[in-house]
CSV table of N, CA, C and O in Angstrom, one decimal:
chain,number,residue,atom,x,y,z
A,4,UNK,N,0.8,-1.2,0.0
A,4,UNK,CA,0.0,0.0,0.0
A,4,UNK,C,0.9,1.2,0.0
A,4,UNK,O,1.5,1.5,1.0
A,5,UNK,N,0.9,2.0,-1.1
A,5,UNK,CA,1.5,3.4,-0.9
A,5,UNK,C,0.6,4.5,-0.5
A,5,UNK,O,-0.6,4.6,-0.7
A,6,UNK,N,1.4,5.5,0.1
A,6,UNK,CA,0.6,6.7,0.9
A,6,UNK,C,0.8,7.9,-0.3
A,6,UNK,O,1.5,7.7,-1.3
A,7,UNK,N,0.2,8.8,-0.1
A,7,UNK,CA,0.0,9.6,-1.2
A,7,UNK,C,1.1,10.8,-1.1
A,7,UNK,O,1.6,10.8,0.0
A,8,UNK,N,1.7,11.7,-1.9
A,8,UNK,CA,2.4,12.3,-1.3
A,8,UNK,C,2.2,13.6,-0.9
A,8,UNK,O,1.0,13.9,-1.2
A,9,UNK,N,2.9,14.8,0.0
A,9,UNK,CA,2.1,16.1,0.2
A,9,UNK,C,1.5,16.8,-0.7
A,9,UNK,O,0.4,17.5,-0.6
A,10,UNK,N,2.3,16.7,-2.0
A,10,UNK,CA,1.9,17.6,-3.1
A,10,UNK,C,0.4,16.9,-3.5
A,10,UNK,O,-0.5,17.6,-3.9
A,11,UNK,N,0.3,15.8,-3.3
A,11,UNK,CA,-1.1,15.2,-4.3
A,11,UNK,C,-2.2,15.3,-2.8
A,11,UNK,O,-3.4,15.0,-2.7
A,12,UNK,N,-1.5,15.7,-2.1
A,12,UNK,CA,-2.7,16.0,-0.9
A,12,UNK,C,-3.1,17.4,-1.1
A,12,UNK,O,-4.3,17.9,-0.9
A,13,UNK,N,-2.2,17.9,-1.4
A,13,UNK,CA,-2.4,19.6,-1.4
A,13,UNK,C,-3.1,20.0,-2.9
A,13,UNK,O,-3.8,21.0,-2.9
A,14,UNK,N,-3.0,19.2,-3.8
A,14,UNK,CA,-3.3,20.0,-5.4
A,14,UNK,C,-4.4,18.9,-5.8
A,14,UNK,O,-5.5,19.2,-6.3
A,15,UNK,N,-4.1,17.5,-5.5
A,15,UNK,CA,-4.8,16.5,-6.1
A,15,UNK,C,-6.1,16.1,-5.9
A,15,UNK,O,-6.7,15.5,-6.7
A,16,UNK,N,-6.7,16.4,-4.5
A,16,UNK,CA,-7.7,16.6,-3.9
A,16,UNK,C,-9.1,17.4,-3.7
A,16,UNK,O,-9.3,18.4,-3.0
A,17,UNK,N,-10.0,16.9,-4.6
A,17,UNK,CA,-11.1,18.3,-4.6
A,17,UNK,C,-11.2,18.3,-3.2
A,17,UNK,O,-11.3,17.4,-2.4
A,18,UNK,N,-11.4,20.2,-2.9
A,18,UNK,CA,-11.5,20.8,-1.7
A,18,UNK,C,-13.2,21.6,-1.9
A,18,UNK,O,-13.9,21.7,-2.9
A,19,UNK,N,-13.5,21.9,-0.8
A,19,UNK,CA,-14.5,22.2,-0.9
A,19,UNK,C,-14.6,23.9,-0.5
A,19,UNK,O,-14.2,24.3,0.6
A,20,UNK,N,-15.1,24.8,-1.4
A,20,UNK,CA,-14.9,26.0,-2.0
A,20,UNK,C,-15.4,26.6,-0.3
A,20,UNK,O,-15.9,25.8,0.5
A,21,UNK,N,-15.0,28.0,0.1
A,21,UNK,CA,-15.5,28.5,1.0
A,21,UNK,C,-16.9,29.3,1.0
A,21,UNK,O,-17.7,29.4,1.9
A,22,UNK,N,-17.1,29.9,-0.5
A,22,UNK,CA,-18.4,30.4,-0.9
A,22,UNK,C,-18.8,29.5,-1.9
A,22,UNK,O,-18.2,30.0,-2.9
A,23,UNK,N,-19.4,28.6,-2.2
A,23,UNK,CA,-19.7,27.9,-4.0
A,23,UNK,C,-20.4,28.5,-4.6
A,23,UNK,O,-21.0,27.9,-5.4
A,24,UNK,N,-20.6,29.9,-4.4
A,24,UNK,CA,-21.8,31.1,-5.2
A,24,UNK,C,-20.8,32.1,-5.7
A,24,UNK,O,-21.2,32.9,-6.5
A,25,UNK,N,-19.1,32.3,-5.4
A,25,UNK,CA,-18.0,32.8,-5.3
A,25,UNK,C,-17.7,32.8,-7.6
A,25,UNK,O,-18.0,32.1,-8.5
A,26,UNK,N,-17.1,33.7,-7.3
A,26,UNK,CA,-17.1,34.2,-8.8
A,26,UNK,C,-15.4,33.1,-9.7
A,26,UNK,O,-15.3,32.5,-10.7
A,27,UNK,N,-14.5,33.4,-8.5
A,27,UNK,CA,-13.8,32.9,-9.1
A,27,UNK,C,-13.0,31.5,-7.8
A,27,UNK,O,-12.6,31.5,-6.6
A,28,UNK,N,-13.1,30.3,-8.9
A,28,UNK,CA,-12.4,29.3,-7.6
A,28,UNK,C,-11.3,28.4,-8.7
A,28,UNK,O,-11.3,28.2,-10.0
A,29,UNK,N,-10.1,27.8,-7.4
A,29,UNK,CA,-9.3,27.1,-8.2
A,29,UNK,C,-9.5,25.7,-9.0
A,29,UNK,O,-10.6,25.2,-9.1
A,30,UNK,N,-8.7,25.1,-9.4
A,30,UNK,CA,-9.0,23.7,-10.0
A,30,UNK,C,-9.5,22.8,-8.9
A,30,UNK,O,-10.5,22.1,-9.1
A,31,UNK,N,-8.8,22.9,-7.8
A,31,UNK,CA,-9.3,22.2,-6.7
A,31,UNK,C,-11.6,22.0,-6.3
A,31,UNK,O,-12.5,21.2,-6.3
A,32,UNK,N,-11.3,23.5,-6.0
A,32,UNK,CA,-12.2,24.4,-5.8
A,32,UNK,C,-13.6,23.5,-6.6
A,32,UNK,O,-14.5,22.7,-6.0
A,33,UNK,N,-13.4,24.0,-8.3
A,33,UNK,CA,-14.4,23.6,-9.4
A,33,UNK,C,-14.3,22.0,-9.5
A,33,UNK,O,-15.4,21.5,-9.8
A,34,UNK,N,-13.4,21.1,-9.2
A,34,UNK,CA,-13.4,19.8,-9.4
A,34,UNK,C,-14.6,19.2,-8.4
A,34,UNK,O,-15.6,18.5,-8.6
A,35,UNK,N,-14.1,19.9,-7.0
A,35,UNK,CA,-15.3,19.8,-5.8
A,35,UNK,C,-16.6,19.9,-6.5
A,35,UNK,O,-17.1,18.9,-7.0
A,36,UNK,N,-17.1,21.3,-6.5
A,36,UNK,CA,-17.8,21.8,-6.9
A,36,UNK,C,-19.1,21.0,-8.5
A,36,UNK,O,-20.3,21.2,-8.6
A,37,UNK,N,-18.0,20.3,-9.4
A,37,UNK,CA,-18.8,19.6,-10.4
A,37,UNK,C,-18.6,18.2,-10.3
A,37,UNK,O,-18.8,17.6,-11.3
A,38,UNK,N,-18.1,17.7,-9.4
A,38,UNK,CA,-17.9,16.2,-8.9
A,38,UNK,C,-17.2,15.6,-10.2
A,38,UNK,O,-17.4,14.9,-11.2
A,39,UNK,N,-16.3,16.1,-9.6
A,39,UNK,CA,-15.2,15.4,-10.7
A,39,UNK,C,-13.9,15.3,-9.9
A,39,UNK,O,-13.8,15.7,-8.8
A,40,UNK,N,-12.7,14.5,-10.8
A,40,UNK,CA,-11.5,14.6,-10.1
A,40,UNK,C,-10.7,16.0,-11.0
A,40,UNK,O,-10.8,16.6,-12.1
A,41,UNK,N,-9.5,16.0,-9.6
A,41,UNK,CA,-8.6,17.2,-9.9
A,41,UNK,C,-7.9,17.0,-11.1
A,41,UNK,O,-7.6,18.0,-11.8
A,42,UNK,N,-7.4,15.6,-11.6
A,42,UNK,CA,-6.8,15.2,-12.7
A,42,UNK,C,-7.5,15.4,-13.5
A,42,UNK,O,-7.1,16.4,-14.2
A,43,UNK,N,-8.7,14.8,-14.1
A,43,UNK,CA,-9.6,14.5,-15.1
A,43,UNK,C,-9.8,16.4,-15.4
A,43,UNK,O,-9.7,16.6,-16.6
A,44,UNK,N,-9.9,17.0,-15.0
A,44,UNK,CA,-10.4,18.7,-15.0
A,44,UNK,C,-9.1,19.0,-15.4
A,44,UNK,O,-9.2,19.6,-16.5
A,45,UNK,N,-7.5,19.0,-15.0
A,45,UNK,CA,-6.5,19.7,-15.6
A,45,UNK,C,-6.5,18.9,-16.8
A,45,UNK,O,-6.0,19.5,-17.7
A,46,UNK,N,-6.8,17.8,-17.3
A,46,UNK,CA,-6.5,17.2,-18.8
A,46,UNK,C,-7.1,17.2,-19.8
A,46,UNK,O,-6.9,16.9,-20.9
A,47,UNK,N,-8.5,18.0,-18.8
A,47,UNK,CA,-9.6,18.8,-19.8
A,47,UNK,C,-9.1,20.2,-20.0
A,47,UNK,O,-9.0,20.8,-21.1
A,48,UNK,N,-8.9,20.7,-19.0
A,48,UNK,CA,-8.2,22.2,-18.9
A,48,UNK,C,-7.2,22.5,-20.5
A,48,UNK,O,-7.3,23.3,-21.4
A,49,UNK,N,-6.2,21.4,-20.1
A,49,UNK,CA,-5.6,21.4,-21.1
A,49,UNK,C,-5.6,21.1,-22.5
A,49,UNK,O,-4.6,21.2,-23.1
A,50,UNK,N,-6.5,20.7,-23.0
A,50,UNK,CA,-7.0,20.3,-24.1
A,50,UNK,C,-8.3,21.6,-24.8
A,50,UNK,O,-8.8,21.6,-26.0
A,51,UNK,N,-8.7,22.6,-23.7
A,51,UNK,CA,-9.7,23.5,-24.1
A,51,UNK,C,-9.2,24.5,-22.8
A,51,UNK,O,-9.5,24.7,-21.7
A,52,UNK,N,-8.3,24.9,-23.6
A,52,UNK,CA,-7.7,26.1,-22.3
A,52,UNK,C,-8.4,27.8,-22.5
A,52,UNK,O,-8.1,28.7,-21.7
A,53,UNK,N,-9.3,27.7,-23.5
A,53,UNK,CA,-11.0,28.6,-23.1
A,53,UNK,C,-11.3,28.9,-21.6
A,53,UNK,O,-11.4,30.0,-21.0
A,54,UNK,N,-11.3,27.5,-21.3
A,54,UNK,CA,-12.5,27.3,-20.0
A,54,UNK,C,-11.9,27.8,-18.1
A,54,UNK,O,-12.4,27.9,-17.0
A,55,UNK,N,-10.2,28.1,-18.7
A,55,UNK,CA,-10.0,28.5,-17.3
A,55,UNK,C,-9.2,29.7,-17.9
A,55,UNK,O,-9.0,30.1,-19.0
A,56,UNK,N,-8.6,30.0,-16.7
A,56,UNK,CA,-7.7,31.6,-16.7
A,56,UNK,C,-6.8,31.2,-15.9
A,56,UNK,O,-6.8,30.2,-15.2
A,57,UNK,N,-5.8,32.4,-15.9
A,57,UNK,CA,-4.3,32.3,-15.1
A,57,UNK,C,-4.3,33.5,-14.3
A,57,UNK,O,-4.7,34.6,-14.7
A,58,UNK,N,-3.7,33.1,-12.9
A,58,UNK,CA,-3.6,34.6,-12.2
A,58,UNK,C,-2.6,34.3,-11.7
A,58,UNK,O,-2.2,33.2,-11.5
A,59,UNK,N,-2.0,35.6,-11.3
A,59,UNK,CA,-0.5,35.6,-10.4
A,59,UNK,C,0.4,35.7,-11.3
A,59,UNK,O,0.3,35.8,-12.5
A,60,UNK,N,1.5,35.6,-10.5
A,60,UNK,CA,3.0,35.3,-11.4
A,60,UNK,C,3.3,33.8,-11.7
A,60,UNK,O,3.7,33.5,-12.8
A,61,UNK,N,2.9,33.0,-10.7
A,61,UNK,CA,3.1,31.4,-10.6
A,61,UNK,C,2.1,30.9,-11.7
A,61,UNK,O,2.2,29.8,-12.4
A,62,UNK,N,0.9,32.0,-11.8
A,62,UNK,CA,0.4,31.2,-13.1
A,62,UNK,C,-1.0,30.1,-12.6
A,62,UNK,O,-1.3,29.1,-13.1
A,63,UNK,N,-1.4,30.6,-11.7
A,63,UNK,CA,-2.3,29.4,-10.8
A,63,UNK,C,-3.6,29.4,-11.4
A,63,UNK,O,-4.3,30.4,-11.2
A,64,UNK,N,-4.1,28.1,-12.3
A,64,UNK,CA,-5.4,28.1,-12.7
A,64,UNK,C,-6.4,28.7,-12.0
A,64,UNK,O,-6.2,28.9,-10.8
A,65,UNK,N,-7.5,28.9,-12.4
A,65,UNK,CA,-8.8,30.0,-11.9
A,65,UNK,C,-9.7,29.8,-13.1
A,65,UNK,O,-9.2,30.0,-14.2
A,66,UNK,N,-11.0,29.5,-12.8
A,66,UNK,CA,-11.9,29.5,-13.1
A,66,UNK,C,-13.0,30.6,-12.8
A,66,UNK,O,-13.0,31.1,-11.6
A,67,UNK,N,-13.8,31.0,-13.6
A,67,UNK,CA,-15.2,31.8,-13.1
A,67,UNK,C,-16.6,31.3,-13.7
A,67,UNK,O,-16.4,30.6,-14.7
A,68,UNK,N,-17.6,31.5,-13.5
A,68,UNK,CA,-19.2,30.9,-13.4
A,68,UNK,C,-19.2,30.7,-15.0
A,68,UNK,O,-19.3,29.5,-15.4
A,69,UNK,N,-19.0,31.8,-16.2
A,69,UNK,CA,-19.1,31.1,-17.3
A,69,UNK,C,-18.1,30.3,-17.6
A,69,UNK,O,-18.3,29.6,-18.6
A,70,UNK,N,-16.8,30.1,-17.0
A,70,UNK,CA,-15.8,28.8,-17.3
A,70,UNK,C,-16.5,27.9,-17.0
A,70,UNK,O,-16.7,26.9,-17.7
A,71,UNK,N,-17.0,27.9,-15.7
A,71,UNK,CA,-17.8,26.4,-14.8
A,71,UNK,C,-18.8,25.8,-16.0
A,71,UNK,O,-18.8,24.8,-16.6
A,72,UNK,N,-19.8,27.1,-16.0
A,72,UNK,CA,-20.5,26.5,-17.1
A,72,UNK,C,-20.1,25.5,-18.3
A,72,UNK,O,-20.3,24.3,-18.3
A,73,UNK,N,-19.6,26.4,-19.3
A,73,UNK,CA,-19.0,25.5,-20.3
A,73,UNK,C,-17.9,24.4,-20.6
A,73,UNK,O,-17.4,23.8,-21.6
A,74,UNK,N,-17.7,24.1,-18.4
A,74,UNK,CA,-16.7,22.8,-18.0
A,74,UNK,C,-18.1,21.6,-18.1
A,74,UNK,O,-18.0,20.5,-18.5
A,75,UNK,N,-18.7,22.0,-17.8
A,75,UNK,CA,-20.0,21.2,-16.9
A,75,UNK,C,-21.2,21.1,-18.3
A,75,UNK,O,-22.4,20.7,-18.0
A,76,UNK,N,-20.9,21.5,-19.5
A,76,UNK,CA,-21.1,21.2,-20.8
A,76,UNK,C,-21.0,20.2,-21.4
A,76,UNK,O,-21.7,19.3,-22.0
A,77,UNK,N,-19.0,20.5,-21.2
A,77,UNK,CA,-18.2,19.7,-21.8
A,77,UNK,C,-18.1,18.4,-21.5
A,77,UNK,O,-17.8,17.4,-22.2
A,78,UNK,N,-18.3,18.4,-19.9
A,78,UNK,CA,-18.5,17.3,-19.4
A,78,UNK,C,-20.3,16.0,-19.3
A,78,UNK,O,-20.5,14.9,-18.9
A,79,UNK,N,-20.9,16.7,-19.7
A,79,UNK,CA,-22.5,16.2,-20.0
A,79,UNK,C,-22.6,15.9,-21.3
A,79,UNK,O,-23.7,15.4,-21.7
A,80,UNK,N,-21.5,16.2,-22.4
A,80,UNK,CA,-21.8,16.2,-23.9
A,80,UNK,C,-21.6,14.7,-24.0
A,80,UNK,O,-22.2,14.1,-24.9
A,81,UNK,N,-20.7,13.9,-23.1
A,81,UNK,CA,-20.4,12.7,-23.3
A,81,UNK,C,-19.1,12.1,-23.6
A,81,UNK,O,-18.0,12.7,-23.4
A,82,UNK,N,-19.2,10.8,-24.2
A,82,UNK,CA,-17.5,10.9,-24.3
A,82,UNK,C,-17.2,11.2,-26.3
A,82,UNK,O,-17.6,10.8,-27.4
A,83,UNK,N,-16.5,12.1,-25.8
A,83,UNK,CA,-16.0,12.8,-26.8
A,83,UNK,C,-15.4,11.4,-27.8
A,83,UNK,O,-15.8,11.0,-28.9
A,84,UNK,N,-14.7,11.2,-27.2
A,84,UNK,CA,-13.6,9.7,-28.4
A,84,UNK,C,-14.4,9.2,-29.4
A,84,UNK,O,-14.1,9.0,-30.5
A,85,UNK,N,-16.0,9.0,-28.7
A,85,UNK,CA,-16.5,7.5,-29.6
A,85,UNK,C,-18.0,8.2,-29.8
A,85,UNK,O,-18.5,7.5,-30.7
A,86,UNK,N,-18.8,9.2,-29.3
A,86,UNK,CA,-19.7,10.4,-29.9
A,86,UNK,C,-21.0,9.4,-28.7
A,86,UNK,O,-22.2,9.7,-28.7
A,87,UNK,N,-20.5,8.5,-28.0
A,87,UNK,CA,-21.3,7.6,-27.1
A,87,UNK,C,-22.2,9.0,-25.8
A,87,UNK,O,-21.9,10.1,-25.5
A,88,UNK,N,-23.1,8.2,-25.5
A,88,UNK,CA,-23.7,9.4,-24.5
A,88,UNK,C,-23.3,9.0,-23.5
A,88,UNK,O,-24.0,9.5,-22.6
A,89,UNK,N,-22.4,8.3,-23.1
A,89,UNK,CA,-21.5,7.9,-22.1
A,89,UNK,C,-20.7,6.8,-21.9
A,89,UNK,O,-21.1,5.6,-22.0
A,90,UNK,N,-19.4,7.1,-21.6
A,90,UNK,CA,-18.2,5.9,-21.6
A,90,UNK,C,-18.6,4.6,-21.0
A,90,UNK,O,-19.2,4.3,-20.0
A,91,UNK,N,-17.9,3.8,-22.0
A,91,UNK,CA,-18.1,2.1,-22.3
A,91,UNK,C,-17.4,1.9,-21.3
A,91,UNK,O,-16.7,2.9,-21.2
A,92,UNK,N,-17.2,0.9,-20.4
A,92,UNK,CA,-16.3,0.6,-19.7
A,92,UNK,C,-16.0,-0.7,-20.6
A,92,UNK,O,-16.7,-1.6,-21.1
A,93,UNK,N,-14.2,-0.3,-20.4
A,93,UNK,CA,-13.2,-1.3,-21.3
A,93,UNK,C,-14.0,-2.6,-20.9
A,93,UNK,O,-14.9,-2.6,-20.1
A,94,UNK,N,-13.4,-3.8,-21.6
A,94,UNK,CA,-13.4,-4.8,-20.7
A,94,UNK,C,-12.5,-5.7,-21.5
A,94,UNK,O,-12.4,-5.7,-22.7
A,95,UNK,N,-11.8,-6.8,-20.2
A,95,UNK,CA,-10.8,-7.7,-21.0
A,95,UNK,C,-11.2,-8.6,-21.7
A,95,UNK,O,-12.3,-9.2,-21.7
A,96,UNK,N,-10.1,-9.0,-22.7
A,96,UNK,CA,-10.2,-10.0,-23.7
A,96,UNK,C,-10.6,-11.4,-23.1
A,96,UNK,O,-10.3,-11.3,-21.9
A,97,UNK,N,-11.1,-12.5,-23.4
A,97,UNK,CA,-11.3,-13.6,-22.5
A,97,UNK,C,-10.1,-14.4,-23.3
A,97,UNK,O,-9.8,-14.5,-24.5
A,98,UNK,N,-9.8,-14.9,-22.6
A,98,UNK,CA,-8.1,-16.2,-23.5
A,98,UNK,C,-8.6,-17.4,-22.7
A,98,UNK,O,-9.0,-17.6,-21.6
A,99,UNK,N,-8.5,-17.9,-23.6
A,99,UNK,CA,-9.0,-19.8,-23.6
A,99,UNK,C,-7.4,-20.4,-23.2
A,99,UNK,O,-7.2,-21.7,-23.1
């Protein structure tokens, strides 16, 4: 069993927003927020980098209500790969 490390406690974890009516929240924040994970939301982020914004010097993703929106679109449209209204789960080959 491995333990997770500080950084994937600190970044990897949806947290839960202090206002959820709040204009602008982090990746953390919106992953909470649309029940999703923190991964799955930066590999969307990155693939339609529209849907969030950068603040600071460090560059720290941020979101606001019409980003959320058009995350929580993107993610109801279905799975994009295969045009399916929702992902197939793999399943293995059977070997005789």
């Amino acid at each position: 069993m491995t333990m997770a490390t500080r950084a994937y406690e600190k970044y990897g974890v949806p947290t839960a927003p202090t206002d959820p009516d709040q204009e602008y929240m982090t990746v953390q924040e919106t992953a909470y927020v649309l029940k999703c994970s923190v991964s799955w939301l930066r590999r969307l982020l990155l693939k339609r980098p529209e849907l969030c914004g950068r603040n600071g010097e460090r560059g720290r993703i941020v979101t606001n209500r019409e980003q959320r929106t058009g995350i929580h679109a993107a993610r109801s449209a279905g799975d994009p790969r295969t045009g399916r209204s929702r992902p197939v789960r793999r399943r293995r080959p059977v070997t005789s």
